[in-house]
Amino acid sequence: MDLPSGEGLMGGGRQRSRDEDLEEHDLTRARIRMAHLLEVETGYRSGSPSWARPGEPRGEYDPERTTLTGRRRTKVAELKNLDPQEARQLGLLQISERTLERMAAQYGENGLMGLADGRWTPPLRGRRAIGDEVAEAIRAVHAESLHRSKMSMKTKERLIHQYVREKFEAKGTKVVVPHYTTLAKVWKEWFGTDGARQKYIRSAAAVETGKAKVVIVRPGQVVALDTTPLPVKVLDDVFGTPISVHLTLALDTYSHSLVAFRLTPMSDSAVEVAMLLRDVLLPLPMRPDWGEELEWPYPGVPAALVAEFAGHRVAGLPFFAPETVTSDHGSVYKNHQIVEVARTLGVELLPARAMRPTDKAACERAFAGTQSLLLELLLGYRGVDVADRGVDPEGDAVWTLAEMEHLLATWVVAVWQNRKLDQYSPAWDPGGRHSPNTLFAAAAARDGISLEIPEPSLYYELLPTHFVKIDRRRGVKVGGLWYGGTDPVLECYRGRPSGRSGRHAGKWAINRDPRDCREVYFEDPQHPGRWHGLSWNGLPPGDDVPAFSDTRVHEVLRAAARSGLKPRDDRELLPVLLELVAARTPVAAWPTQMTAKQKSERARELARARAAAIDRPPVPLSALPPPARPAELAAASRRAVTADRQRRREAAVSHPPTAPPLLSESLRARNLFLLPDEDVDQAAEPDPGSA
């Protein structure tokens, strides 16, 4: 199905390039160019005073004493004084003020990838000398070389020849293996110079922000995120059993507005945090049971105008594009996906300093205020300590997960946003009476309100990305499942590599929501910005299958692996089983050619055979049947395959065809001069003499 379109930067038949496509040295060059550009735009090479390096800002780049035009002229003169070889490596040998303007526009539109030279990620053209057979041999030898000790490229070439000879030429297929230099170049392009797989980069340690104090003067300047267990037992929406949930809050530290929240069963994940940041940008829709007193109340912008932009009536809760997001050092807040989400949204991640509780004091006070003002009044409240817990909080639980979410949303809009803030008065009115709503209204009257609402397609852009290949028959494999097997959107891309180069050369980008694995999402390069949903191949047509997450998929796959199952069609099981029993070649004997599942299955069969031999009573040799010859085994295998094929053909035909009549019968039925048979009863005919 076609999904809402969004902004895309791709053209032709190639998907847009990403930061992950850059090699390490190219990524370093792009970051150096970004540092020069950010120093021109902000005065700091990191782009923020919170990440200032020693000696920053330099006098000629201080934004309080210089203009943007002056900083650009200074940077042009500085870069022209660089060593020519260094400037050529950075691609800044020819630099001007106009170049810096173009770089700023490209960085604002495409992020770090906008500063990368297009020649660093050229279209993937491939090599004609590398066919499917040679490519399979190269990958097999690469897997074997990782298992063995370090070997030279010459030895790898000999193993490639051995693989081709035993796997293809033994069956009569003529394969031409390219020259050693071609194989070496292909090996370097595919696996790097040393042939080792690239490792995932570990999450960086907490960055010390220095002694600079951040003065918050406007809404959205700093948004604090934090997660805590909800101290109320709730009932799940399916079985009605008491469960524990986690509450994640997004607090605007200027107005102390709870701009977004999420309730997640057990611990939250990166996709939940990404959707929470998306909720900060979106206006909250009015709910059916909410009255007009909860509608958009802020002066200067009528509620009808906001509803026209949003497409629905908007509740009285601020929404804006956050500039900086601060959180603790939990893995869910600083993994690779959240970093990519922050880059997409244009948000700066600023982790709280270790052992500095003042960095998140406002968010912790919001949790305490929510507990004392609302949660302690609810049945199922279990307190903050086991010693303070009631007799049976699980039995007292009466709120379902959906009802608790609706209650929190109503309480935030009706109570929290209108509650007086005693200790958080602004600097310009320290003794005044203010609430989160009045603080936001005052800032809106001073600076205005941005009604820029993101497109619905932002949901798909914030999902985790998987780089995969498109199979001709089964589609794409993401998270152990196959999607889009019969989807017409993939027809022109099946079996073809994408134009992507770099780390994910030849692969296609597929986005997936790990909370619902029934579909994955594909952005068609022929129609940039249009997302298509690819359904799981196992979904029955026309049936409403309940949603399942990636956790459930992993449990099912692990259970299938433990029980010896393999995710294949039943029609393929018999031929594959016969081939596995009969196949034995030196190449297949390589440890990397046999999967762990095949090893475990084979070991299980041998163990059961030994146990059967132990349990079997001894019999005289004369009573044993003669051993079967190889020709008999081959004939039996052919008969089994033929019988299985005949069974599948008969099962595919609902109405078996009837045999046509014999030629003699059809002639006798149409012949008018044919005399009747002698045994025909003549007694029924009248006697002519009796007339």
PDB file of C-alpha atoms in Angstrom, residues 554-658:
ATOM      1  CA  HIS A 554      13.292 -13.466  18.415  1.00  0.00           C
ATOM      2  CA  GLU A 555      11.582 -15.809  20.877  1.00  0.00           C
ATOM      3  CA  VAL A 556       9.893 -17.717  18.057  1.00  0.00           C
ATOM      4  CA  LEU A 557      13.117 -18.013  16.056  1.00  0.00           C
ATOM      5  CA  ARG A 558      15.056 -19.178  19.106  1.00  0.00           C
ATOM      6  CA  ALA A 559      12.357 -21.717  19.915  1.00  0.00           C
ATOM      7  CA  ALA A 560      12.425 -22.929  16.323  1.00  0.00           C
ATOM      8  CA  ALA A 561      16.211 -23.246  16.453  1.00  0.00           C
ATOM      9  CA  ARG A 562      16.051 -25.195  19.717  1.00  0.00           C
ATOM     10  CA  SER A 563      13.479 -27.599  18.302  1.00  0.00           C
ATOM     11  CA  GLY A 564      15.422 -28.192  15.079  1.00  0.00           C
ATOM     12  CA  LEU A 565      12.955 -26.354  12.820  1.00  0.00           C
ATOM     13  CA  LYS A 566      13.991 -24.272   9.846  1.00  0.00           C
ATOM     14  CA  PRO A 567      11.807 -21.507   8.374  1.00  0.00           C
ATOM     15  CA  ARG A 568      11.167 -23.153   4.999  1.00  0.00           C
ATOM     16  CA  ASP A 569       8.099 -24.195   3.094  1.00  0.00           C
ATOM     17  CA  ASP A 570       6.894 -27.766   3.648  1.00  0.00           C
ATOM     18  CA  ARG A 571       7.181 -28.406  -0.092  1.00  0.00           C
ATOM     19  CA  GLU A 572      10.925 -27.860   0.136  1.00  0.00           C
ATOM     20  CA  LEU A 573      11.583 -30.099   3.127  1.00  0.00           C
ATOM     21  CA  LEU A 574      11.765 -33.475   1.376  1.00  0.00           C
ATOM     22  CA  PRO A 575      14.134 -32.500  -1.495  1.00  0.00           C
ATOM     23  CA  VAL A 576      16.375 -30.556   0.883  1.00  0.00           C
ATOM     24  CA  LEU A 577      16.501 -33.454   3.321  1.00  0.00           C
ATOM     25  CA  LEU A 578      17.496 -35.899   0.576  1.00  0.00           C
ATOM     26  CA  GLU A 579      20.179 -33.525  -0.708  1.00  0.00           C
ATOM     27  CA  LEU A 580      21.611 -33.054   2.781  1.00  0.00           C
ATOM     28  CA  VAL A 581      21.801 -36.787   3.345  1.00  0.00           C
ATOM     29  CA  ALA A 582      23.437 -37.528  -0.021  1.00  0.00           C
ATOM     30  CA  ALA A 583      25.720 -34.452  -0.388  1.00  0.00           C
ATOM     31  CA  ARG A 584      29.334 -34.735   0.773  1.00  0.00           C
ATOM     32  CA  THR A 585      32.132 -32.654  -0.848  1.00  0.00           C
ATOM     33  CA  PRO A 586      35.465 -31.328   0.457  1.00  0.00           C
ATOM     34  CA  VAL A 587      34.183 -27.740   0.157  1.00  0.00           C
ATOM     35  CA  ALA A 588      31.078 -28.519   2.186  1.00  0.00           C
ATOM     36  CA  ALA A 589      33.374 -29.986   4.843  1.00  0.00           C
ATOM     37  CA  TRP A 590      34.754 -26.523   5.598  1.00  0.00           C
ATOM     38  CA  PRO A 591      33.612 -25.493   9.066  1.00  0.00           C
ATOM     39  CA  THR A 592      32.107 -22.243   7.765  1.00  0.00           C
ATOM     40  CA  GLN A 593      30.125 -23.990   5.032  1.00  0.00           C
ATOM     41  CA  MET A 594      28.017 -25.886   7.552  1.00  0.00           C
ATOM     42  CA  THR A 595      25.765 -23.752   9.711  1.00  0.00           C
ATOM     43  CA  ALA A 596      25.412 -24.253  13.438  1.00  0.00           C
ATOM     44  CA  LYS A 597      21.911 -25.550  12.928  1.00  0.00           C
ATOM     45  CA  GLN A 598      23.074 -28.165  10.438  1.00  0.00           C
ATOM     46  CA  LYS A 599      25.772 -29.244  12.870  1.00  0.00           C
ATOM     47  CA  SER A 600      23.315 -29.572  15.728  1.00  0.00           C
ATOM     48  CA  GLU A 601      20.816 -31.465  13.568  1.00  0.00           C
ATOM     49  CA  ARG A 602      23.494 -33.864  12.379  1.00  0.00           C
ATOM     50  CA  ALA A 603      24.791 -34.392  15.918  1.00  0.00           C
ATOM     51  CA  ARG A 604      21.246 -35.016  17.127  1.00  0.00           C
ATOM     52  CA  GLU A 605      20.696 -37.647  14.421  1.00  0.00           C
ATOM     53  CA  LEU A 606      23.962 -39.425  15.251  1.00  0.00           C
ATOM     54  CA  ALA A 607      23.184 -39.424  18.973  1.00  0.00           C
ATOM     55  CA  ARG A 608      19.746 -40.905  18.382  1.00  0.00           C
ATOM     56  CA  ALA A 609      21.251 -43.518  16.065  1.00  0.00           C
ATOM     57  CA  ARG A 610      23.761 -44.548  18.729  1.00  0.00           C
ATOM     58  CA  ALA A 611      21.011 -44.766  21.327  1.00  0.00           C
ATOM     59  CA  ALA A 612      18.942 -46.925  18.982  1.00  0.00           C
ATOM     60  CA  ALA A 613      21.937 -49.185  18.388  1.00  0.00           C
ATOM     61  CA  ILE A 614      22.387 -49.636  22.125  1.00  0.00           C
ATOM     62  CA  ASP A 615      18.710 -50.411  22.670  1.00  0.00           C
ATOM     63  CA  ARG A 616      18.461 -52.785  19.703  1.00  0.00           C
ATOM     64  CA  PRO A 617      18.768 -56.505  20.677  1.00  0.00           C
ATOM     65  CA  PRO A 618      21.547 -58.487  19.020  1.00  0.00           C
ATOM     66  CA  VAL A 619      20.564 -60.531  15.938  1.00  0.00           C
ATOM     67  CA  PRO A 620      22.506 -63.151  14.009  1.00  0.00           C
ATOM     68  CA  LEU A 621      24.393 -61.929  10.970  1.00  0.00           C
ATOM     69  CA  SER A 622      22.420 -64.225   8.713  1.00  0.00           C
ATOM     70  CA  ALA A 623      19.187 -62.411   9.594  1.00  0.00           C
ATOM     71  CA  LEU A 624      20.548 -59.003   8.636  1.00  0.00           C
ATOM     72  CA  PRO A 625      19.508 -57.732   5.193  1.00  0.00           C
ATOM     73  CA  PRO A 626      22.268 -57.165   2.681  1.00  0.00           C
ATOM     74  CA  PRO A 627      23.602 -53.578   2.606  1.00  0.00           C
ATOM     75  CA  ALA A 628      22.026 -51.337  -0.011  1.00  0.00           C
ATOM     76  CA  ARG A 629      24.166 -50.415  -2.963  1.00  0.00           C
ATOM     77  CA  PRO A 630      24.692 -46.776  -4.044  1.00  0.00           C
ATOM     78  CA  ALA A 631      22.599 -47.342  -7.183  1.00  0.00           C
ATOM     79  CA  GLU A 632      19.676 -48.596  -5.101  1.00  0.00           C
ATOM     80  CA  LEU A 633      19.948 -45.578  -2.751  1.00  0.00           C
ATOM     81  CA  ALA A 634      19.901 -43.214  -5.746  1.00  0.00           C
ATOM     82  CA  ALA A 635      16.876 -44.983  -7.253  1.00  0.00           C
ATOM     83  CA  ALA A 636      15.024 -44.830  -3.942  1.00  0.00           C
ATOM     84  CA  SER A 637      15.770 -41.100  -3.680  1.00  0.00           C
ATOM     85  CA  ARG A 638      14.448 -40.519  -7.213  1.00  0.00           C
ATOM     86  CA  ARG A 639      11.276 -42.480  -6.470  1.00  0.00           C
ATOM     87  CA  ALA A 640      10.695 -40.473  -3.283  1.00  0.00           C
ATOM     88  CA  VAL A 641      11.158 -37.156  -5.112  1.00  0.00           C
ATOM     89  CA  THR A 642       8.848 -38.259  -7.956  1.00  0.00           C
ATOM     90  CA  ALA A 643       6.165 -39.387  -5.512  1.00  0.00           C
ATOM     91  CA  ASP A 644       6.383 -36.073  -3.640  1.00  0.00           C
ATOM     92  CA  ARG A 645       6.074 -34.078  -6.873  1.00  0.00           C
ATOM     93  CA  GLN A 646       3.052 -36.152  -7.964  1.00  0.00           C
ATOM     94  CA  ARG A 647       1.418 -35.578  -4.575  1.00  0.00           C
ATOM     95  CA  ARG A 648       1.895 -31.794  -4.858  1.00  0.00           C
ATOM     96  CA  ARG A 649       0.501 -31.784  -8.409  1.00  0.00           C
ATOM     97  CA  GLU A 650      -2.568 -33.727  -7.344  1.00  0.00           C
ATOM     98  CA  ALA A 651      -3.086 -31.415  -4.348  1.00  0.00           C
ATOM     99  CA  ALA A 652      -2.890 -28.334  -6.585  1.00  0.00           C
ATOM    100  CA  VAL A 653      -5.774 -29.535  -8.838  1.00  0.00           C
ATOM    101  CA  SER A 654      -9.188 -29.247  -7.156  1.00  0.00           C
ATOM    102  CA  HIS A 655     -11.156 -31.108  -9.920  1.00  0.00           C
ATOM    103  CA  PRO A 656      -9.138 -33.916 -11.539  1.00  0.00           C
ATOM    104  CA  PRO A 657      -9.737 -34.059 -15.330  1.00  0.00           C
ATOM    105  CA  THR A 658     -11.840 -36.957 -16.668  1.00  0.00           C
TER     106      THR A 658
END
